[in-house]
Coordinates of C-alpha atoms in Angstrom, one line a residue:
X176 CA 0.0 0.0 0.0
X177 CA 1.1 3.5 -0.8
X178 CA 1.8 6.3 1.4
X179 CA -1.0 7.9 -0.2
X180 CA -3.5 5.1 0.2
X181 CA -2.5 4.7 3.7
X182 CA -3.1 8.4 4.3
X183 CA -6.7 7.8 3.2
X184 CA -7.6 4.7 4.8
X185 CA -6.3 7.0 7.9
X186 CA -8.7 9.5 7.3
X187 CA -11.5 7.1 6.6
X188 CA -11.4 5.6 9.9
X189 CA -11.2 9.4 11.5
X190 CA -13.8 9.7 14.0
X191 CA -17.1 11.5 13.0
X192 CA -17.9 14.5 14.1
X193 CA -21.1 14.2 15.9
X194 CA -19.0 11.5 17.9
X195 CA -16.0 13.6 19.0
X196 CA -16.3 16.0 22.3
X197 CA -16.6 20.0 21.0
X198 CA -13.6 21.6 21.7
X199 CA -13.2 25.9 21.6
X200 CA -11.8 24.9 18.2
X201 CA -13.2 22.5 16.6
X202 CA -12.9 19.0 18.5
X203 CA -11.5 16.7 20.8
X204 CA -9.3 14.2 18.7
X205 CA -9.9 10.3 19.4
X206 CA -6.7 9.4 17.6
X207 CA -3.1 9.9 18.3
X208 CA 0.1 8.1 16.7
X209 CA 1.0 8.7 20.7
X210 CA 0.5 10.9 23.8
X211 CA 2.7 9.7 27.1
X212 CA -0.3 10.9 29.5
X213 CA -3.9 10.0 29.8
X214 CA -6.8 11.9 27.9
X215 CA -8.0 12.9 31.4
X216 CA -4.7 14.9 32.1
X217 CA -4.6 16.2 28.1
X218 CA -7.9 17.9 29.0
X219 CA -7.1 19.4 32.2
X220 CA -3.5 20.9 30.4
X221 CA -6.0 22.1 27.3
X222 CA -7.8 23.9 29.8
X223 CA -4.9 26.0 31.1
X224 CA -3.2 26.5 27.9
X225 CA -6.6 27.4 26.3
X226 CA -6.8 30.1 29.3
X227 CA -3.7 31.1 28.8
X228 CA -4.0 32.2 24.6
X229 CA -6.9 34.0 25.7
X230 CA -5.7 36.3 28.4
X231 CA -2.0 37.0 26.6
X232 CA -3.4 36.8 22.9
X233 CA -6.7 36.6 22.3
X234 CA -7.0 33.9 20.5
X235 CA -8.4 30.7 20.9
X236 CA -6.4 27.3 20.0
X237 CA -7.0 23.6 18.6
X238 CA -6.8 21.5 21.3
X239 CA -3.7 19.4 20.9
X240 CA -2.3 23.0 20.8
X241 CA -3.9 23.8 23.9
X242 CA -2.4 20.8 25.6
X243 CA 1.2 22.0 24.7
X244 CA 0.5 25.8 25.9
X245 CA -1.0 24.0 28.8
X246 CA 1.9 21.8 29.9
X247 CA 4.4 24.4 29.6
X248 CA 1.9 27.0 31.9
X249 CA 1.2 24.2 33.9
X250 CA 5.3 23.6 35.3
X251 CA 4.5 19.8 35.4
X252 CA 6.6 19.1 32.3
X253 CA 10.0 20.4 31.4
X254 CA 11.4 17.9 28.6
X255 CA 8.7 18.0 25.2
X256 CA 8.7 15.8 22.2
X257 CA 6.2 16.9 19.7
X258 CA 5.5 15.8 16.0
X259 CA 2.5 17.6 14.3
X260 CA 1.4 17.2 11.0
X261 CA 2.3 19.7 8.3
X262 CA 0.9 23.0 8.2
X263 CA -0.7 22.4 12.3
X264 CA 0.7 25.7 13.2
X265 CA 3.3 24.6 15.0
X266 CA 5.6 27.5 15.0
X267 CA 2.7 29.9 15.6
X268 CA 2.2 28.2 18.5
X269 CA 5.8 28.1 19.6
X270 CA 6.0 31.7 18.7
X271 CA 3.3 32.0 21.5
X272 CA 5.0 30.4 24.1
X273 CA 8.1 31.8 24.3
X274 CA 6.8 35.2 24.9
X275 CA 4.7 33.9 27.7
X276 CA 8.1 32.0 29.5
X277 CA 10.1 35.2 28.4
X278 CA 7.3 37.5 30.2
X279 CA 7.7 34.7 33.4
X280 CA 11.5 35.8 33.2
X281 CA 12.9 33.1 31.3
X282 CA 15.8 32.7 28.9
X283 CA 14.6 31.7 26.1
X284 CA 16.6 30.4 23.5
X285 CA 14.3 30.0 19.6
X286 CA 16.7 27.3 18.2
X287 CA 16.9 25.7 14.5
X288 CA 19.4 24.1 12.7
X289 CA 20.8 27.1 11.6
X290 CA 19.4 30.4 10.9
X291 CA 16.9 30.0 8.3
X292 CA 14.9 27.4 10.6
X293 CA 15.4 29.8 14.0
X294 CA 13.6 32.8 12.0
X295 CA 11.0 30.9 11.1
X296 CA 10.0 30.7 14.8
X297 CA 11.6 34.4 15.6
X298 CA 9.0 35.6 13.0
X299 CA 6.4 34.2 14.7
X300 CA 7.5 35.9 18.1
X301 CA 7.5 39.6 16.6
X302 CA 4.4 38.8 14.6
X303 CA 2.6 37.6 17.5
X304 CA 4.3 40.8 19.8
X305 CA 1.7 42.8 17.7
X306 CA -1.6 41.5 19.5
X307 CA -0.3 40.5 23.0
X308 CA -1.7 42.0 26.1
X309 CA -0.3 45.4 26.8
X310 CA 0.4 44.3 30.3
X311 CA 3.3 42.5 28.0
X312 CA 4.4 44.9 25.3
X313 CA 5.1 47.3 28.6
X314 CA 7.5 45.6 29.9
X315 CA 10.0 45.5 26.0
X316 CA 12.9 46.8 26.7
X317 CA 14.2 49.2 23.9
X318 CA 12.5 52.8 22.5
X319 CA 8.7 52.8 21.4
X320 CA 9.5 52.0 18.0
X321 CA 10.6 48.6 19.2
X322 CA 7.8 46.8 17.6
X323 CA 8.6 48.4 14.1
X324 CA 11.9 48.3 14.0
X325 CA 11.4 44.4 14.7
X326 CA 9.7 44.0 11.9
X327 CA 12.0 45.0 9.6
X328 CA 15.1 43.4 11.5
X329 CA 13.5 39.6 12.0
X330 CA 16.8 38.0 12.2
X331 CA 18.7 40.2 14.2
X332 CA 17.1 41.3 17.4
X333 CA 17.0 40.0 20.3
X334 CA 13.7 40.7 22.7
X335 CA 14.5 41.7 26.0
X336 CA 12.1 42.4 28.4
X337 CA 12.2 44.0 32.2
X338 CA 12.1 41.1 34.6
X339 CA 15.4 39.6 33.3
X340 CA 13.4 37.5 30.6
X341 CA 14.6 37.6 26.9
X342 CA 14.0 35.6 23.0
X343 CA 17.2 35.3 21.3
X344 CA 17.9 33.3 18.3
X345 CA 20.0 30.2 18.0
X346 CA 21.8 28.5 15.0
X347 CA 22.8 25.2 15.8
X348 CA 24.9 24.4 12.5
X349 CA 23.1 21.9 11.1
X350 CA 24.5 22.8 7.7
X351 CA 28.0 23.0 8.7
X352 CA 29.8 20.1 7.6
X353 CA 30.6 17.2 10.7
X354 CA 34.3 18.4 11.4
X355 CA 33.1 22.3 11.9
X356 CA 29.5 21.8 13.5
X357 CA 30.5 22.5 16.9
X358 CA 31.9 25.8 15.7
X359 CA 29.0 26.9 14.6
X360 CA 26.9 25.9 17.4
X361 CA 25.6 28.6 18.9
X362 CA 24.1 26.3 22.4
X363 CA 27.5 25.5 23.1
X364 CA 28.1 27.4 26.7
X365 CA 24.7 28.2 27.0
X366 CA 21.8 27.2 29.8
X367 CA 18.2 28.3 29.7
X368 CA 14.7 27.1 27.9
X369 CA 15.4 26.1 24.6
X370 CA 12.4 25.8 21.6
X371 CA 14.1 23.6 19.2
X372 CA 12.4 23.7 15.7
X373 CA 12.3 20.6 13.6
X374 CA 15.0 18.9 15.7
X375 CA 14.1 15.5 13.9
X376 CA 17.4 17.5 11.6
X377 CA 19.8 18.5 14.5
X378 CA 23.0 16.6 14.7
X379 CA 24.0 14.5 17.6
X380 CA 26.7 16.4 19.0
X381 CA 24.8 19.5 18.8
X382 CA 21.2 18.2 20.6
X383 CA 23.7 17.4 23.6
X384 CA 25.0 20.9 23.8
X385 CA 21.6 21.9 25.0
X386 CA 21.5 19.3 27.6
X387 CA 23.0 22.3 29.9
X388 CA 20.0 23.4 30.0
X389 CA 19.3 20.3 32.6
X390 CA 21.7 22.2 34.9
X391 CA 21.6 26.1 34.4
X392 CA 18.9 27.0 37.1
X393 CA 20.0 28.2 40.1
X394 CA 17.3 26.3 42.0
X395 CA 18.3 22.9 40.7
X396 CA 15.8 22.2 38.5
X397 CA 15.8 21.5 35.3
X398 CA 14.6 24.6 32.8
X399 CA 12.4 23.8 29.6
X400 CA 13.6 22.2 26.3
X401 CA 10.2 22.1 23.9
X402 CA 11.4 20.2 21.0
X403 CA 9.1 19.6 17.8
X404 CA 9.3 18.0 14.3
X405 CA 8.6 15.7 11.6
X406 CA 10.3 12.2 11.9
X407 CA 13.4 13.1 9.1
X408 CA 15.9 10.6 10.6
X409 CA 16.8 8.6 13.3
X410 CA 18.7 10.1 16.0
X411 CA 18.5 11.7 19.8
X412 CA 15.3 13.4 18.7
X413 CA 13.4 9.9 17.2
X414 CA 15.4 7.8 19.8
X415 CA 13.1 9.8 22.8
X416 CA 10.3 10.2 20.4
X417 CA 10.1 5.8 20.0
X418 CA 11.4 5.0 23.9
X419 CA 9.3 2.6 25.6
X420 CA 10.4 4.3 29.0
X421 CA 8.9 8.1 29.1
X422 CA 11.1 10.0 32.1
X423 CA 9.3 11.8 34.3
X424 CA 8.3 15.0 33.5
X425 CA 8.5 15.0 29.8
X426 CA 5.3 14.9 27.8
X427 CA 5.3 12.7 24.3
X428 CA 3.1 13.9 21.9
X429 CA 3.2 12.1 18.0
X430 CA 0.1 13.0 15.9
X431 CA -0.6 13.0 12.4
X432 CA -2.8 14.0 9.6
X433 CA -5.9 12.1 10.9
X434 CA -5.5 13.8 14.5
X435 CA -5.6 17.1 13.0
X436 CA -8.5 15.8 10.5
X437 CA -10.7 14.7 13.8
X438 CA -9.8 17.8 15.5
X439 CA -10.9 20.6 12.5
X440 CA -7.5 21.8 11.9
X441 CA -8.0 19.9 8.4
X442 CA -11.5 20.4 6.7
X443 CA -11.5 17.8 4.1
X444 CA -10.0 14.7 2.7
X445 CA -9.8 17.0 -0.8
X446 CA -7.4 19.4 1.3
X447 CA -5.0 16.5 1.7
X448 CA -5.1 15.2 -1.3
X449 CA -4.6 18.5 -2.9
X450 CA -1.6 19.4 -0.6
X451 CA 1.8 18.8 -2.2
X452 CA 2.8 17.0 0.5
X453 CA 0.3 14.2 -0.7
X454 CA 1.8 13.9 -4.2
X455 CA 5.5 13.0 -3.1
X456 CA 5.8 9.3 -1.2
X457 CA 8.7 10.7 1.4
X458 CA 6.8 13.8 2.1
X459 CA 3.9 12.4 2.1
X460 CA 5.4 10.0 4.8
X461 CA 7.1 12.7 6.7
X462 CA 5.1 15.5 6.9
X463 CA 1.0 13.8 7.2
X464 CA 2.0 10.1 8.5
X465 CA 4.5 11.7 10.6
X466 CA 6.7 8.9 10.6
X467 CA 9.8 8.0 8.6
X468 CA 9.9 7.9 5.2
X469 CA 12.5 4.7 4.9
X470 CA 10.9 3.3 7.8
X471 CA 8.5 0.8 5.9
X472 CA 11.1 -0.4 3.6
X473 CA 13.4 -1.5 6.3
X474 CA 11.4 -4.1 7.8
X475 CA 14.1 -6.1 9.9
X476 CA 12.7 -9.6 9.1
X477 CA 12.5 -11.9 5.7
X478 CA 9.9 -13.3 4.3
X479 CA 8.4 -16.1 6.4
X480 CA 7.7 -18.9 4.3
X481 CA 4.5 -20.3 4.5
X482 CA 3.8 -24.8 5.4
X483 CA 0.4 -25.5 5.4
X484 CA 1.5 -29.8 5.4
X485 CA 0.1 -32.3 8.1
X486 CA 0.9 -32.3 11.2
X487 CA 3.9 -34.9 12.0
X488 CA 4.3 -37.1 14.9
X489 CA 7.1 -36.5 17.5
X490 CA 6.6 -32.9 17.9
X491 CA 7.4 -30.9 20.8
X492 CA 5.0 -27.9 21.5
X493 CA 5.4 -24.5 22.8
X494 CA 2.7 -21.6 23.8
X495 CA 3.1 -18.2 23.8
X496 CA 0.6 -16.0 25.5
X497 CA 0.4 -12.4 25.0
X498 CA -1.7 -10.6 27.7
X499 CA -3.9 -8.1 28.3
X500 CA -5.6 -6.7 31.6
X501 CA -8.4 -4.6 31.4
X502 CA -7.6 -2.4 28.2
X503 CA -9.1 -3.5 24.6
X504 CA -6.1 -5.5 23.6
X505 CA -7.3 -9.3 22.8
X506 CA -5.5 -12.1 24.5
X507 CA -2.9 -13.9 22.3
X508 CA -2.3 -17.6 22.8
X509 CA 0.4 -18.9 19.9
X510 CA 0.8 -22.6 19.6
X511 CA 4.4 -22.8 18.3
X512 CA 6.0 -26.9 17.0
X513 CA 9.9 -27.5 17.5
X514 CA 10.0 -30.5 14.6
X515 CA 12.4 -33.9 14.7
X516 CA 14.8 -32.0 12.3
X517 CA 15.2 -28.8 14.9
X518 CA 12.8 -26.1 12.5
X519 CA 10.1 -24.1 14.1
X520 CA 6.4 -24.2 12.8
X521 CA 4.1 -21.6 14.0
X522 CA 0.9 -23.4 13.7
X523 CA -2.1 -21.3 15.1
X524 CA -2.2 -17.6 16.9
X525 CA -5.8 -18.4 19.1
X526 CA -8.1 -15.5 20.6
X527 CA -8.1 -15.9 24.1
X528 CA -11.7 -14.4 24.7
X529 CA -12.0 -11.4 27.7
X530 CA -15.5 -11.1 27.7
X531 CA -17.9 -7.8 26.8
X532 CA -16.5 -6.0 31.0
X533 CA -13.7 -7.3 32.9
X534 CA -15.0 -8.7 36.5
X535 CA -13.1 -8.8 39.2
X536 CA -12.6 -12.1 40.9
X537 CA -14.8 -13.8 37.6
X538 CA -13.2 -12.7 34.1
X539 CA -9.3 -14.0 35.0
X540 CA -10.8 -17.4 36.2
X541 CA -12.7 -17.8 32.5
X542 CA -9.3 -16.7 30.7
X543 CA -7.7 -19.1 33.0
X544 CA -9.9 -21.9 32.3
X545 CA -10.1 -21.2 28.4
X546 CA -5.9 -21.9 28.7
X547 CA -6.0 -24.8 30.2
X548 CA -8.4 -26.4 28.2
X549 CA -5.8 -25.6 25.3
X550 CA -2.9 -27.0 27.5
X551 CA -5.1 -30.4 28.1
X552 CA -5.4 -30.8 24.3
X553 CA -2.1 -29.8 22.8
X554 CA 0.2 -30.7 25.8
X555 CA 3.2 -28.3 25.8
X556 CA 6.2 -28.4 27.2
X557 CA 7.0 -25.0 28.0
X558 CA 4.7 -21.7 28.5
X559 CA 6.5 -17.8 27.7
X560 CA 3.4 -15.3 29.4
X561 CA 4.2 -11.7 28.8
X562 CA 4.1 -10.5 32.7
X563 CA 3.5 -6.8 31.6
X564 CA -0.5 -7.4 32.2
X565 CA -0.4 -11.4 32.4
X566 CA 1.4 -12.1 35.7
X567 CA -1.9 -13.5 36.9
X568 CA -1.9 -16.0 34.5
X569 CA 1.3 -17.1 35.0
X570 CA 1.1 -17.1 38.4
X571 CA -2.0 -19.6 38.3
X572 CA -0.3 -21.9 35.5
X573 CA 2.9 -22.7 37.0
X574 CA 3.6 -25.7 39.5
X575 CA 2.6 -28.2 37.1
X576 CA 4.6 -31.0 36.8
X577 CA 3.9 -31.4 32.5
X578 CA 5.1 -28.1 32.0
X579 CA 7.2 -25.3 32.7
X580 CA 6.0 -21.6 33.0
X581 CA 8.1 -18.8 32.4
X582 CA 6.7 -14.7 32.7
X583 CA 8.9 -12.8 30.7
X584 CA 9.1 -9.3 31.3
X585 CA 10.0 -7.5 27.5
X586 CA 11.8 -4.6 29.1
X587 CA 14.1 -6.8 31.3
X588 CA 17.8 -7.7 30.3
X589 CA 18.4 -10.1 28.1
X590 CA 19.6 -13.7 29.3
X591 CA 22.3 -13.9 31.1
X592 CA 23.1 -17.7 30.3
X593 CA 22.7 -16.5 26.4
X594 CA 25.2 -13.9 27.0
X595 CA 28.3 -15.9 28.4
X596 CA 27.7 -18.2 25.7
X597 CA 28.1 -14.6 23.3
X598 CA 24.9 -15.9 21.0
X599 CA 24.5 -12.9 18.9
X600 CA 20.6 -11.6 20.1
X601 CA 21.3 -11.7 23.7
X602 CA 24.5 -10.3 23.5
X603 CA 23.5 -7.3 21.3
X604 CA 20.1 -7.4 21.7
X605 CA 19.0 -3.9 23.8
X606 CA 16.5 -5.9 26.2
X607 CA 14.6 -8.9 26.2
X608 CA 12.4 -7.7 23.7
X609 CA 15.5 -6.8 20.9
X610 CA 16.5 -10.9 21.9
X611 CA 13.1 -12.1 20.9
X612 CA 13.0 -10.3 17.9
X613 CA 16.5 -10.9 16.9
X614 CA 15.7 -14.4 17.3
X615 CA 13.4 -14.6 15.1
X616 CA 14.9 -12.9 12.6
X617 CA 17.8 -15.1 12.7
X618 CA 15.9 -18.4 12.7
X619 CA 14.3 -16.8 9.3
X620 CA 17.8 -15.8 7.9
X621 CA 18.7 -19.8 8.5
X622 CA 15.5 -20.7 7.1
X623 CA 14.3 -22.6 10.3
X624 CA 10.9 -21.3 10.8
X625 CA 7.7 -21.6 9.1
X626 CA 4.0 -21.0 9.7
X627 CA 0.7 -21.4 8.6
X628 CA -0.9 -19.5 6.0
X629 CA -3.6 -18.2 8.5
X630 CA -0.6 -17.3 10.9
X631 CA 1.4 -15.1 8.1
X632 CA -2.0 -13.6 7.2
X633 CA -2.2 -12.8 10.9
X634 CA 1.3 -11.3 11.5
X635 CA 2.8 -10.5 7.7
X636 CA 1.8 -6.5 8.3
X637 CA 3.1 -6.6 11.7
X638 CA 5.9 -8.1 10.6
X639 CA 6.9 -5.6 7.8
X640 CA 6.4 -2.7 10.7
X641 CA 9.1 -3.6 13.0
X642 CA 12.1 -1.8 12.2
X643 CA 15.3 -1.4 14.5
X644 CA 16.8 1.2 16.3
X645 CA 20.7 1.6 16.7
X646 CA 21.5 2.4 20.3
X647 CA 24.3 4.3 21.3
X648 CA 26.1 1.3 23.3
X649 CA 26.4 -0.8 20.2
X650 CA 22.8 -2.5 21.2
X651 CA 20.4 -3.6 19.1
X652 CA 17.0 -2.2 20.2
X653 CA 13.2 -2.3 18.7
X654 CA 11.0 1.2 17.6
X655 CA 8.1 0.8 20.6
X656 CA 5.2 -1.1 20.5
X657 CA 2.9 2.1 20.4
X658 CA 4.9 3.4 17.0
X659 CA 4.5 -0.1 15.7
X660 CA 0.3 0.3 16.7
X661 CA 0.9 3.7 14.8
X662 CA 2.2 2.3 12.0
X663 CA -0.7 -0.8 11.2
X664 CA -3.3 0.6 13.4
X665 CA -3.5 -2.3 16.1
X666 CA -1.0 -3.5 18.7
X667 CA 1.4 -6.2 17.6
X668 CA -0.1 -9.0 20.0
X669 CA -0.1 -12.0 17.7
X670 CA 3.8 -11.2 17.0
X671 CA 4.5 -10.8 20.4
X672 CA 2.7 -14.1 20.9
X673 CA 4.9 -15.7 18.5
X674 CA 7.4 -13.8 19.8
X675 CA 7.0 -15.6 23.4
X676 CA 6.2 -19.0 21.8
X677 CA 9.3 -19.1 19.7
X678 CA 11.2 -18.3 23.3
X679 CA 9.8 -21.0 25.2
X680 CA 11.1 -23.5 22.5
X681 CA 14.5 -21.9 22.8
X682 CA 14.6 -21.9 26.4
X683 CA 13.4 -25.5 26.7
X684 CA 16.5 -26.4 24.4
X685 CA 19.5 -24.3 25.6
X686 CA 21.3 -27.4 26.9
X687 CA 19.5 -29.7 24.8
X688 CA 22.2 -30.5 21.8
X689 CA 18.8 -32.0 19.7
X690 CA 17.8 -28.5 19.9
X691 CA 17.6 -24.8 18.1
X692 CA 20.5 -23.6 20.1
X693 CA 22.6 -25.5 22.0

């Protein structure tokens, strides 16, 4: 499927209207690629930053744009990943907020790749400079004609205002070849806030010049670095953008061209299509996907071939359950076959039904009893249950003499036994995870997995949506589960149940020398 086709199937399964809450402008969006923090706390930040465009500039805002304004106002949040789809408004808003922390007596530092980028924000400032409050424009430092001489000098002023607070622009030489970036960087030596446009382009060494902004307040705390782009290329920027682990106080925001569709920033599907960003695959990728253009062509695993034969006698079996609690993710059961030759075959991925409303005390004792009958018929030997949501179930199937139980946790280290013995996924493999899926892939390289038709149906697309992510230790490490979900439009559960089944055949065989990997 195209870029383009994918961009409308994304807008076809945009929310109606008459279903979405009314925002001030336009609506509350039901879809984001991702957003760290619950809807609950988006609207509660809306509500400030909504508050706060009204009283310092009259104007109302979308609501994602509200959230931001709001999390900056709101001093919960100091650390801000944001990717907007094109033409959002994103440096209108920015331009927005760093008069308001400039008027609260901040530093503020506009920062782009090099000059160009930074005026593109700076222009914002002065433009929006013209409307705020006069409670604000008071306080400029400079002779009345300040606003007009501004607008005729974009790239060359810097705003002071009384109060010690200030806009200055920053170049972060970008453009300047590897061996004089640093020269050119003009964060090098400085603290303060930092409002980094498109920093998706910034190169490494330069985004950790501005990490003295973690340690330039004189209270101890760390002052505010709002970062936003589009998805260019991997980096420091992407790496924070795809983390499964979100540090405290940093707000993750990744939304696309159907989030500002459901929201009324965009009025039509003939807008988009219209747009040149829709004609072009990579920008069409980039700038109303939001994610990487390469990232769909550099899926990390083969072709899994497909063996729809009989079943042979003398197999060994394997289950892998994925799990979920409460939320609307379906319960994964795959049964995985380790033949007499030492090849894999995935032979089913099985629905584990939740029922319509978890109960308390009732609905884990039917998901329970639906496993078991599964286990009575197919007999395995070994059981990998994905403890995220499912330590109850693996609590209540181990001590079973027929079989072992293992929870695996996918954020833990990778094995330790793997490691002395320096096989290749557990060595380089980022956490448990990377092993899993760099297990699979390697089992595919050697050609010793195969599946059912009806399992490559089930996990071809998830497949071809995992891509890899180089870590700066030399590890191996996955894009997150939510960008993966972003990608295809559903979690990767019957993967990950592969995933775990796959494991428990290679942990039952580690010392076995009949087995995968001895």
């Amino acid at each position: 499927m195209s870029p383009q086709e994918r961009v409308i199937v994304l807008l076809n399964k945009a929310a109606p209207k008459e279903k979405l809450k009314k925002w001030v402008m336009g609506y509350v969006p039901e879809h984001y690629k991702r957003i760290s923090i619950s809807m609950t706390e988006a609207v509660r930040l809306a509500k400030i930053g909504q508050s706060e465009a009204k009283v310092y500039f009259g104007t109302d805002l979308f609501f994602t744009q509200a959230v931001l304004f709001g999390a900056v106002a709101s001093g919960d949040y100091d650390t801000f990943i944001v990717v907007t789809s094109s033409q959002y408004g994103k440096s209108w808003l920015c331009g927005q907020i760093a008069i308001w922390l400039a008027d609260k007596g901040k530093e503020v530092h506009v920062a782009g790749g090099n000059d160009a980028a930074s005026d593109i924000i700076m222009g914002k400032v002065i433009n929006h400079l013209q409307t705020v409050h006069p409670s604000v424009k008071n306080k400029l430092v400079g002779d009345v004609g300040k606003l007009e001489k501004l607008q005729t000098a974009t790239s060359k002023e810097k705003i002071a205002m009384r109060g010690g607070g200030f806009i200055d622009k920053v170049s972060l030489g970008a453009s300047i070849s590897n061996n004089n970036a640093k020269l050119y960087n003009k964060a090098v030596g400085r603290g303060g806030t930092y409002i980094v446009d498109e920093a998706g382009l910034i190169p490494e060494d330069n985004y950790a010049e501005m990490g003295r902004r973690e340690f330039s307040s004189v209270d101890g705390k760390s002052e505010i670095m709002f970062q936003i782009s589009n998805p260019h290329q991997k980096g420091a920027f992407y790496d924070k953008l795809v983390s499964d682990v979100v540090p405290a106080r940093t707000l993750i925001i990744w939304m696309d061209v159907r989030t500002a569709f459901e929201e009324g920033r965009i009025r039509s599907i003939e807008q988009v299509e219209n747009s040149d960003f829709f004609a072009n695959n990579s920008t069409c990728q980039r700038y109303l996907l939001c994610e990487l253009a390469s990232e769909n062509d550099n899926s990390m695993f083969p072709e899994i071939p497909v063996d729809d034969s009989p079943i042979q006698r003398g197999n060994k079996y394997y289950f892998g359950i994925d799990a979920a609690y409460r939320g609307k993710d379906t319960i994964k059961l795959s049964v995985v076959a380790l033949t007499k030759e030492g090849t894999i075959r995935i032979l089913a991925v099985e629905n584990i039904n939740k029922g319509q409303k978890w109960i308390l005390g009732q609905t884990s004792k039917y998901v329970l009893a639906q496993i078991k009958d599964v286990i009575r018929k197919i007999r395995p030997r070994y059981i990998s249950v994905d403890i995220g949501f499912g330590a109850y179930i693996a609590e209540n199937l181990a001590g079973n003499g027929t079989y072992r139980v293992e929870g695996v946790n996918f954020g833990a280290g990778t094995n330790k036994e793997r490691v002395k013995k320096r096989h290749y996924s557990a060595k380089y493999g980022d956490n448990m995870r990377a092993e899993m899926h760099l297990d699979f892939q390697d089992l595919l390289q050697k050609g010793k997995v195969t599946c059912t038709s009806q399992v490559k149906e089930k996990i071809k697309e998830e497949m071809e949506a995992v891509t890899t992510i180089s870590r700066s230790n030399g590890k191996t490490g996955i894009i997150s589960k939510d960008q993966v979900k972003a990608i295809i439009g559903h979690s990767p559960d019957d993967l990950d149940s592969v995933l775990l089944g796959i494991h428990s055949a290679i942990a039952d065989t580690l010392t076995d020398a009949y087995g995968i990997y001895s």
